[in-house]
């Protein structure tokens, strides 16, 4: 038998209402709401953001009201507006729930419509019996009550007013009530703050001047969100005081007002005054003007954008605005404008801990401050020439910018929507406990996110529940705001130079140049020319460029040299004009585009490499195991270079192929380095591995071609011994390859013929590798061979052995410490190393005489080899505590101890330092100083080459070039002077260790 479906009860139970507390059903019975007559109440309660909190508060209200509960109960059943406001309020805010329970008779306030500005002011002044002060202007009053009791009176009246606004603001989440626009809420909160400050000032007047008229004129000027009339529910109120005269009485009035307001309403912050908290609390108008003319920084003019006289002597406040605003609109012409703006932006970002940046609504990524900052910057750039931008509010300013064509209309509308959405979430978070907060619930806080979704009036969309919709909206709006700089700053520029939209308003050439200059472009006219060229491409490419450039230009603007970066991007784009994949990759792979802009705006070394090895750009993407730039292994790179060169019989073509593959590897390594993906030791080893592979490929190609041409085997085995930094696998971008060439005649071969053949091979390898090219040069330097450049280019193994055993000078023995087999016949190279081991690691160690000679040579190098005009404190190779100092120190320790410590038989400086530390040849602290100096100097030297595009050893003085070097070297800020100070401090400390080891 099929049972008929059971009809649902007419009265929903606690579970259907979403009530989770075990006592919910009992609470509903206690309220007498568990009946058919209360169904409308029950469903309204279920729509409250936190229905359990709302129900608990209603039970508490019933107990507090006693017999008066009936009146509230009856009103809730008949007045939809009251029901919506009350249920939404007590389900959104535990603070207002407690406020109502503490004064249950205040519930009729929620019946009222929103008061006018005049009604708000009258209500707060009435709380302390304030009356207008004679001759004090419209906003100066004297309170009848000024004792300690006024704090509680004002706090209660202010909180009641705030409650009425919150009830109206939240009501739409429960009932079909009008939604208050964001701007209306902000203005109402600002009116309430103005009234609160006026009431606090009236108490201050009564306390400071109890028996006489106020003898001073005092203007209170609102700043920040209060000045812009976009205040939060819970926020500091920023103010500046202007007085005539600025005497003790004026200061006492200001301080007393701040104290009363701080205890009764909100914190009052006067830190935006001249000189900040260290400056005088109250100044005359003349003093303010003098400060801003002489001393103010750009960010202080940015803060003045939002100034608004709010209470006190409004006439004096208006004079303050009239005197200072012309200076605000000329601030963008200051020489430090761009630097100050960029520094301010970084400071704001640095205020937020890394783990909170995705949850911070005010200061995080894609946050409120991003919108406000960009709007204010555009106002500063264009406001001098356009008075329509002279407005305080963010939304109003954005509207004005769009109306005048500085921002696209759609972009302005979208950003306004995102800004208002983020402000809505901020308001809801603050209402919960009436605490100043801007932080979203943690990702795993499901309960917190569910409450916020309901309080923000999120509704399921058929695919996601309310929480899912909220998460999607947060992500969508944050992403949209993250792109705000591209949209706000660059889209109008492109509309000015490209045919994007015939109906769009476009910036004039002068405005476009002004905007580019404000964004950090040193030659804005040239930058505008590049934009015209890029967007002027015919057809689809021009359209894609116009689509890409706003974001690309934003990223370029954050690099050390945006002008050079934009030029390089134009060159790369034109060089890859026939590569259909290039623009598509930039459009579809955000990581590629952003990393490419960072590289182009940071390095003069890389653009030519990327133009000639464009496939490297594809590797800027991320793979399943991380950035593709890091994916190739050294052995695979070597195999690829050797195999590529082996395809050609002609040694020129073979070596050209090897150089082409080297070009690709240099571009890959340097790109990863600029992007901060590689530490110094990995960079040096990767560069050395590529050099070794190219040497091997060149040597094989030359020998193979000779054998093919002569149809016979080579008369000798041939090996290349790496010396210096190549032998230690510690090459930098600007390093030559120091080598020794060694041969060994094969059985039956004439030694003279074999040596002559080997010299020809070595000369051809040097010539072909060193041939002019657009690539960084490949100089193979054999200057460390016996007798230097006067000696034979190639010697036999026996000749080397005889020379070193009989004639080796101490400096030659020292040079052999870094000798290592790198190319050619491996077995011959190893035999060469074994033959020199007794020379460089003699039994019993080197003689004291040799050590003295090494020290003498070192002293001579210090005094004679530094280039003329070089600064010894900042020369990375030969300067104080530089690379030569560290390497000579390590080599001296090797000469003294390698005979007894086998692990010092090592060509790597860093690895030898690890052995020195392990075996306590130096204190661990000293070793760390040497290691730090070597890494710091190597990093700086590499960064110099990457930034300048050519070998260099001397760090520049303070300026843009040094700042660029600092950025590429991984310094966390753009302050090149800090980087230079750090470099000199590290190398100075290392120099003390060097001097101690050398006995100086």
mmCIF file of N, CA and C in Angstrom, residues 459-545:
data_model
loop_
_atom_site.group_PDB
_atom_site.id
_atom_site.type_symbol
_atom_site.label_atom_id
_atom_site.label_comp_id
_atom_site.label_asym_id
_atom_site.label_seq_id
_atom_site.Cartn_x
_atom_site.Cartn_y
_atom_site.Cartn_z
ATOM 1 N N UNK A 459 22.550 35.985 -2.387
ATOM 2 C CA UNK A 459 21.530 34.971 -2.568
ATOM 3 C C UNK A 459 22.072 33.863 -3.461
ATOM 4 N N UNK A 460 21.640 32.617 -3.232
ATOM 5 C CA UNK A 460 22.073 31.535 -4.133
ATOM 6 C C UNK A 460 21.706 31.859 -5.574
ATOM 7 N N UNK A 461 22.532 31.397 -6.523
ATOM 8 C CA UNK A 461 22.278 31.718 -7.927
ATOM 9 C C UNK A 461 21.888 30.507 -8.755
ATOM 10 N N UNK A 462 21.548 29.390 -8.065
ATOM 11 C CA UNK A 462 21.175 28.180 -8.792
ATOM 12 C C UNK A 462 22.335 27.224 -8.985
ATOM 13 N N UNK A 463 23.546 27.745 -8.948
ATOM 14 C CA UNK A 463 24.741 26.897 -9.050
ATOM 15 C C UNK A 463 25.525 26.876 -7.756
ATOM 16 N N UNK A 464 25.458 27.960 -6.999
ATOM 17 C CA UNK A 464 26.204 28.072 -5.753
ATOM 18 C C UNK A 464 25.277 28.562 -4.651
ATOM 19 N N UNK A 465 25.613 28.189 -3.416
ATOM 20 C CA UNK A 465 24.867 28.756 -2.298
ATOM 21 C C UNK A 465 25.346 30.182 -2.041
ATOM 22 N N UNK A 466 24.785 30.833 -1.024
ATOM 23 C CA UNK A 466 25.108 32.236 -0.770
ATOM 24 C C UNK A 466 26.594 32.424 -0.504
ATOM 25 N N UNK A 467 27.218 31.489 0.230
ATOM 26 C CA UNK A 467 28.648 31.606 0.524
ATOM 27 C C UNK A 467 29.461 31.480 -0.761
ATOM 28 N N UNK A 468 29.068 30.545 -1.605
ATOM 29 C CA UNK A 468 29.777 30.394 -2.880
ATOM 30 C C UNK A 468 29.666 31.639 -3.736
ATOM 31 N N UNK A 469 28.467 32.254 -3.760
ATOM 32 C CA UNK A 469 28.284 33.489 -4.517
ATOM 33 C C UNK A 469 29.157 34.589 -3.939
ATOM 34 N N UNK A 470 29.212 34.682 -2.600
ATOM 35 C CA UNK A 470 30.046 35.704 -1.962
ATOM 36 C C UNK A 470 31.519 35.509 -2.324
ATOM 37 N N UNK A 471 32.013 34.289 -2.233
ATOM 38 C CA UNK A 471 33.422 34.034 -2.568
ATOM 39 C C UNK A 471 33.696 34.420 -4.019
ATOM 40 N N UNK A 472 32.786 34.075 -4.921
ATOM 41 C CA UNK A 472 32.980 34.409 -6.333
ATOM 42 C C UNK A 472 32.989 35.915 -6.539
ATOM 43 N N UNK A 473 32.089 36.607 -5.849
ATOM 44 C CA UNK A 473 32.024 38.054 -5.994
ATOM 45 C C UNK A 473 33.283 38.724 -5.442
ATOM 46 N N UNK A 474 33.773 38.242 -4.317
ATOM 47 C CA UNK A 474 35.003 38.805 -3.750
ATOM 48 C C UNK A 474 36.157 38.625 -4.728
ATOM 49 N N UNK A 475 36.273 37.424 -5.272
ATOM 50 C CA UNK A 475 37.361 37.142 -6.205
ATOM 51 C C UNK A 475 37.225 37.983 -7.476
ATOM 52 N N UNK A 476 36.000 38.080 -8.002
ATOM 53 C CA UNK A 476 35.780 38.826 -9.236
ATOM 54 C C UNK A 476 36.088 40.304 -9.053
ATOM 55 N N UNK A 477 35.625 40.870 -7.958
ATOM 56 C CA UNK A 477 35.841 42.293 -7.744
ATOM 57 C C UNK A 477 37.290 42.610 -7.413
ATOM 58 N N UNK A 478 37.950 41.744 -6.637
ATOM 59 C CA UNK A 478 39.363 41.981 -6.339
ATOM 60 C C UNK A 478 40.198 41.927 -7.607
ATOM 61 N N UNK A 479 39.877 40.965 -8.490
ATOM 62 C CA UNK A 479 40.615 40.860 -9.751
ATOM 63 C C UNK A 479 40.389 42.101 -10.603
ATOM 64 N N UNK A 480 39.148 42.573 -10.617
ATOM 65 C CA UNK A 480 38.844 43.765 -11.409
ATOM 66 C C UNK A 480 39.593 44.978 -10.865
ATOM 67 N N UNK A 481 39.668 45.084 -9.546
ATOM 68 C CA UNK A 481 40.364 46.224 -8.950
ATOM 69 C C UNK A 481 41.869 46.105 -9.146
ATOM 70 N N UNK A 482 42.397 44.874 -9.137
ATOM 71 C CA UNK A 482 43.834 44.699 -9.339
ATOM 72 C C UNK A 482 44.273 45.258 -10.689
ATOM 73 N N UNK A 483 43.365 45.255 -11.618
ATOM 74 C CA UNK A 483 43.704 45.763 -12.945
ATOM 75 C C UNK A 483 43.380 47.244 -13.082
ATOM 76 N N UNK A 484 43.058 47.880 -11.967
ATOM 77 C CA UNK A 484 42.588 49.265 -12.048
ATOM 78 C C UNK A 484 43.646 50.215 -12.601
ATOM 79 N N UNK A 485 44.906 50.013 -12.264
ATOM 80 C CA UNK A 485 45.916 50.942 -12.758
ATOM 81 C C UNK A 485 46.006 50.861 -14.284
ATOM 82 N N UNK A 486 45.953 49.624 -14.788
ATOM 83 C CA UNK A 486 45.975 49.476 -16.233
ATOM 84 C C UNK A 486 44.773 50.175 -16.847
ATOM 85 N N UNK A 487 43.599 49.935 -16.275
ATOM 86 C CA UNK A 487 42.385 50.514 -16.836
ATOM 87 C C UNK A 487 42.345 52.030 -16.648
ATOM 88 N N UNK A 488 42.665 52.486 -15.456
ATOM 89 C CA UNK A 488 42.542 53.911 -15.174
ATOM 90 C C UNK A 488 43.597 54.740 -15.884
ATOM 91 N N UNK A 489 44.834 54.230 -15.894
ATOM 92 C CA UNK A 489 45.923 55.054 -16.389
ATOM 93 C C UNK A 489 46.164 54.909 -17.885
ATOM 94 N N UNK A 490 46.027 53.700 -18.406
ATOM 95 C CA UNK A 490 46.544 53.457 -19.742
ATOM 96 C C UNK A 490 45.483 53.384 -20.826
ATOM 97 N N UNK A 491 44.290 52.963 -20.479
ATOM 98 C CA UNK A 491 43.271 52.857 -21.512
ATOM 99 C C UNK A 491 43.011 54.206 -22.190
ATOM 100 N N UNK A 492 42.857 55.291 -21.430
ATOM 101 C CA UNK A 492 42.659 56.581 -22.106
ATOM 102 C C UNK A 492 43.847 56.987 -22.976
ATOM 103 N N UNK A 493 45.060 56.609 -22.541
ATOM 104 C CA UNK A 493 46.234 56.908 -23.362
ATOM 105 C C UNK A 493 46.109 56.226 -24.721
ATOM 106 N N UNK A 494 45.685 54.970 -24.695
ATOM 107 C CA UNK A 494 45.588 54.230 -25.946
ATOM 108 C C UNK A 494 44.443 54.750 -26.804
ATOM 109 N N UNK A 495 43.356 55.171 -26.146
ATOM 110 C CA UNK A 495 42.259 55.755 -26.914
ATOM 111 C C UNK A 495 42.705 57.044 -27.600
ATOM 112 N N UNK A 496 43.771 57.642 -27.059
ATOM 113 C CA UNK A 496 44.275 58.876 -27.647
ATOM 114 C C UNK A 496 45.154 58.622 -28.862
ATOM 115 N N UNK A 497 45.674 57.403 -28.993
ATOM 116 C CA UNK A 497 46.607 57.142 -30.097
ATOM 117 C C UNK A 497 46.114 56.042 -31.027
ATOM 118 N N UNK A 498 45.036 55.354 -30.657
ATOM 119 C CA UNK A 498 44.554 54.246 -31.474
ATOM 120 C C UNK A 498 43.078 54.439 -31.790
ATOM 121 N N UNK A 499 42.648 53.854 -32.879
ATOM 122 C CA UNK A 499 41.243 53.967 -33.275
ATOM 123 C C UNK A 499 40.454 52.838 -32.615
ATOM 124 N N UNK A 500 40.231 53.007 -31.319
ATOM 125 C CA UNK A 500 39.547 51.958 -30.567
ATOM 126 C C UNK A 500 38.040 52.169 -30.583
ATOM 127 N N UNK A 501 37.623 53.379 -30.397
ATOM 128 C CA UNK A 501 36.198 53.655 -30.276
ATOM 129 C C UNK A 501 35.985 55.091 -30.742
ATOM 130 N N UNK A 502 35.354 55.220 -31.870
ATOM 131 C CA UNK A 502 35.200 56.561 -32.440
ATOM 132 C C UNK A 502 34.409 57.470 -31.530
ATOM 133 N N UNK A 503 33.567 56.879 -30.685
ATOM 134 C CA UNK A 503 32.732 57.701 -29.809
ATOM 135 C C UNK A 503 33.410 58.033 -28.496
ATOM 136 N N UNK A 504 34.554 57.415 -28.241
ATOM 137 C CA UNK A 504 35.199 57.587 -26.922
ATOM 138 C C UNK A 504 35.858 58.959 -26.834
ATOM 139 N N UNK A 505 35.765 59.537 -25.660
ATOM 140 C CA UNK A 505 36.518 60.758 -25.399
ATOM 141 C C UNK A 505 37.993 60.409 -25.281
ATOM 142 N N UNK A 506 38.861 61.228 -25.821
ATOM 143 C CA UNK A 506 40.280 60.915 -25.814
ATOM 144 C C UNK A 506 41.064 62.017 -25.125
ATOM 145 N N UNK A 507 42.175 61.605 -24.529
ATOM 146 C CA UNK A 507 43.055 62.599 -23.924
ATOM 147 C C UNK A 507 43.708 63.432 -25.025
ATOM 148 N N UNK A 508 43.904 64.695 -24.730
ATOM 149 C CA UNK A 508 44.698 65.511 -25.638
ATOM 150 C C UNK A 508 46.147 65.035 -25.564
ATOM 151 N N UNK A 509 46.955 65.329 -26.595
ATOM 152 C CA UNK A 509 48.374 64.945 -26.515
ATOM 153 C C UNK A 509 49.050 65.475 -25.258
ATOM 154 N N UNK A 510 48.701 66.707 -24.875
ATOM 155 C CA UNK A 510 49.311 67.273 -23.667
ATOM 156 C C UNK A 510 48.912 66.484 -22.429
ATOM 157 N N UNK A 511 47.632 66.109 -22.339
ATOM 158 C CA UNK A 511 47.173 65.340 -21.178
ATOM 159 C C UNK A 511 47.796 63.953 -21.166
ATOM 160 N N UNK A 512 47.949 63.344 -22.348
ATOM 161 C CA UNK A 512 48.566 62.019 -22.422
ATOM 162 C C UNK A 512 50.017 62.075 -21.959
ATOM 163 N N UNK A 513 50.754 63.097 -22.408
ATOM 164 C CA UNK A 513 52.149 63.255 -21.980
ATOM 165 C C UNK A 513 52.203 63.497 -20.474
ATOM 166 N N UNK A 514 51.294 64.301 -19.957
ATOM 167 C CA UNK A 514 51.251 64.587 -18.526
ATOM 168 C C UNK A 514 51.014 63.305 -17.734
ATOM 169 N N UNK A 515 50.105 62.483 -18.230
ATOM 170 C CA UNK A 515 49.783 61.245 -17.523
ATOM 171 C C UNK A 515 50.953 60.265 -17.553
ATOM 172 N N UNK A 516 51.610 60.136 -18.694
ATOM 173 C CA UNK A 516 52.768 59.248 -18.785
ATOM 174 C C UNK A 516 53.895 59.713 -17.867
ATOM 175 N N UNK A 517 54.113 61.010 -17.802
ATOM 176 C CA UNK A 517 55.152 61.538 -16.917
ATOM 177 C C UNK A 517 54.841 61.205 -15.472
ATOM 178 N N UNK A 518 53.575 61.310 -15.099
ATOM 179 C CA UNK A 518 53.188 61.003 -13.720
ATOM 180 C C UNK A 518 53.341 59.531 -13.399
ATOM 181 N N UNK A 519 53.329 58.691 -14.425
ATOM 182 C CA UNK A 519 53.466 57.256 -14.214
ATOM 183 C C UNK A 519 54.921 56.812 -14.195
ATOM 184 N N UNK A 520 55.842 57.739 -14.333
ATOM 185 C CA UNK A 520 57.248 57.387 -14.182
ATOM 186 C C UNK A 520 58.045 57.364 -15.461
ATOM 187 N N UNK A 521 57.448 57.752 -16.589
ATOM 188 C CA UNK A 521 58.182 57.743 -17.855
ATOM 189 C C UNK A 521 59.000 59.030 -17.964
ATOM 190 N N UNK A 522 60.315 58.874 -18.104
ATOM 191 C CA UNK A 522 61.211 60.035 -18.134
ATOM 192 C C UNK A 522 61.108 60.780 -19.458
ATOM 193 N N UNK A 523 60.771 60.067 -20.532
ATOM 194 C CA UNK A 523 60.610 60.698 -21.849
ATOM 195 C C UNK A 523 59.200 60.390 -22.348
ATOM 196 N N UNK A 524 58.194 61.061 -21.797
ATOM 197 C CA UNK A 524 56.806 60.695 -22.122
ATOM 198 C C UNK A 524 56.452 60.895 -23.589
ATOM 199 N N UNK A 525 57.078 61.891 -24.257
ATOM 200 C CA UNK A 525 56.788 62.082 -25.680
ATOM 201 C C UNK A 525 57.227 60.858 -26.487
ATOM 202 N N UNK A 526 58.409 60.322 -26.161
ATOM 203 C CA UNK A 526 58.874 59.119 -26.851
ATOM 204 C C UNK A 526 57.967 57.932 -26.555
ATOM 205 N N UNK A 527 57.545 57.822 -25.281
ATOM 206 C CA UNK A 527 56.655 56.722 -24.910
ATOM 207 C C UNK A 527 55.360 56.796 -25.698
ATOM 208 N N UNK A 528 54.828 57.994 -25.881
ATOM 209 C CA UNK A 528 53.596 58.154 -26.646
ATOM 210 C C UNK A 528 53.813 57.723 -28.098
ATOM 211 N N UNK A 529 54.992 58.023 -28.629
ATOM 212 C CA UNK A 529 55.313 57.581 -29.984
ATOM 213 C C UNK A 529 55.341 56.071 -30.107
ATOM 214 N N UNK A 530 55.892 55.399 -29.101
ATOM 215 C CA UNK A 530 55.910 53.931 -29.121
ATOM 216 C C UNK A 530 54.492 53.375 -29.087
ATOM 217 N N UNK A 531 53.626 53.994 -28.275
ATOM 218 C CA UNK A 531 52.240 53.527 -28.206
ATOM 219 C C UNK A 531 51.554 53.671 -29.559
ATOM 220 N N UNK A 532 51.786 54.793 -30.229
ATOM 221 C CA UNK A 532 51.181 54.994 -31.541
ATOM 222 C C UNK A 532 51.655 53.929 -32.524
ATOM 223 N N UNK A 533 52.945 53.626 -32.484
ATOM 224 C CA UNK A 533 53.491 52.634 -33.410
ATOM 225 C C UNK A 533 52.925 51.250 -33.127
ATOM 226 N N UNK A 534 52.838 50.888 -31.850
ATOM 227 C CA UNK A 534 52.367 49.553 -31.494
ATOM 228 C C UNK A 534 50.892 49.362 -31.831
ATOM 229 N N UNK A 535 50.073 50.369 -31.530
ATOM 230 C CA UNK A 535 48.640 50.229 -31.787
ATOM 231 C C UNK A 535 48.286 50.553 -33.229
ATOM 232 N N UNK A 536 49.256 51.076 -33.977
ATOM 233 C CA UNK A 536 48.995 51.410 -35.372
ATOM 234 C C UNK A 536 49.173 50.238 -36.317
ATOM 235 N N UNK A 537 49.560 49.063 -35.786
ATOM 236 C CA UNK A 537 49.694 47.895 -36.650
ATOM 237 C C UNK A 537 48.354 47.567 -37.287
ATOM 238 N N UNK A 538 48.409 47.097 -38.501
ATOM 239 C CA UNK A 538 47.188 46.850 -39.273
ATOM 240 C C UNK A 538 46.482 45.597 -38.770
ATOM 241 N N UNK A 539 45.166 45.662 -38.712
ATOM 242 C CA UNK A 539 44.347 44.482 -38.482
ATOM 243 C C UNK A 539 44.383 43.961 -37.065
ATOM 244 N N UNK A 540 44.361 42.637 -36.968
ATOM 245 C CA UNK A 540 44.195 41.954 -35.693
ATOM 246 C C UNK A 540 45.336 42.248 -34.724
ATOM 247 N N UNK A 541 46.564 42.378 -35.240
ATOM 248 C CA UNK A 541 47.692 42.612 -34.341
ATOM 249 C C UNK A 541 47.551 43.937 -33.617
ATOM 250 N N UNK A 542 47.130 44.968 -34.327
ATOM 251 C CA UNK A 542 46.932 46.265 -33.690
ATOM 252 C C UNK A 542 45.856 46.200 -32.625
ATOM 253 N N UNK A 543 44.787 45.449 -32.892
ATOM 254 C CA UNK A 543 43.707 45.333 -31.908
ATOM 255 C C UNK A 543 44.176 44.572 -30.675
ATOM 256 N N UNK A 544 44.962 43.510 -30.883
ATOM 257 C CA UNK A 544 45.471 42.749 -29.733
ATOM 258 C C UNK A 544 46.432 43.609 -28.924
ATOM 259 N N UNK A 545 47.271 44.373 -29.615
ATOM 260 C CA UNK A 545 48.183 45.270 -28.891
ATOM 261 C C UNK A 545 47.390 46.254 -28.036
#
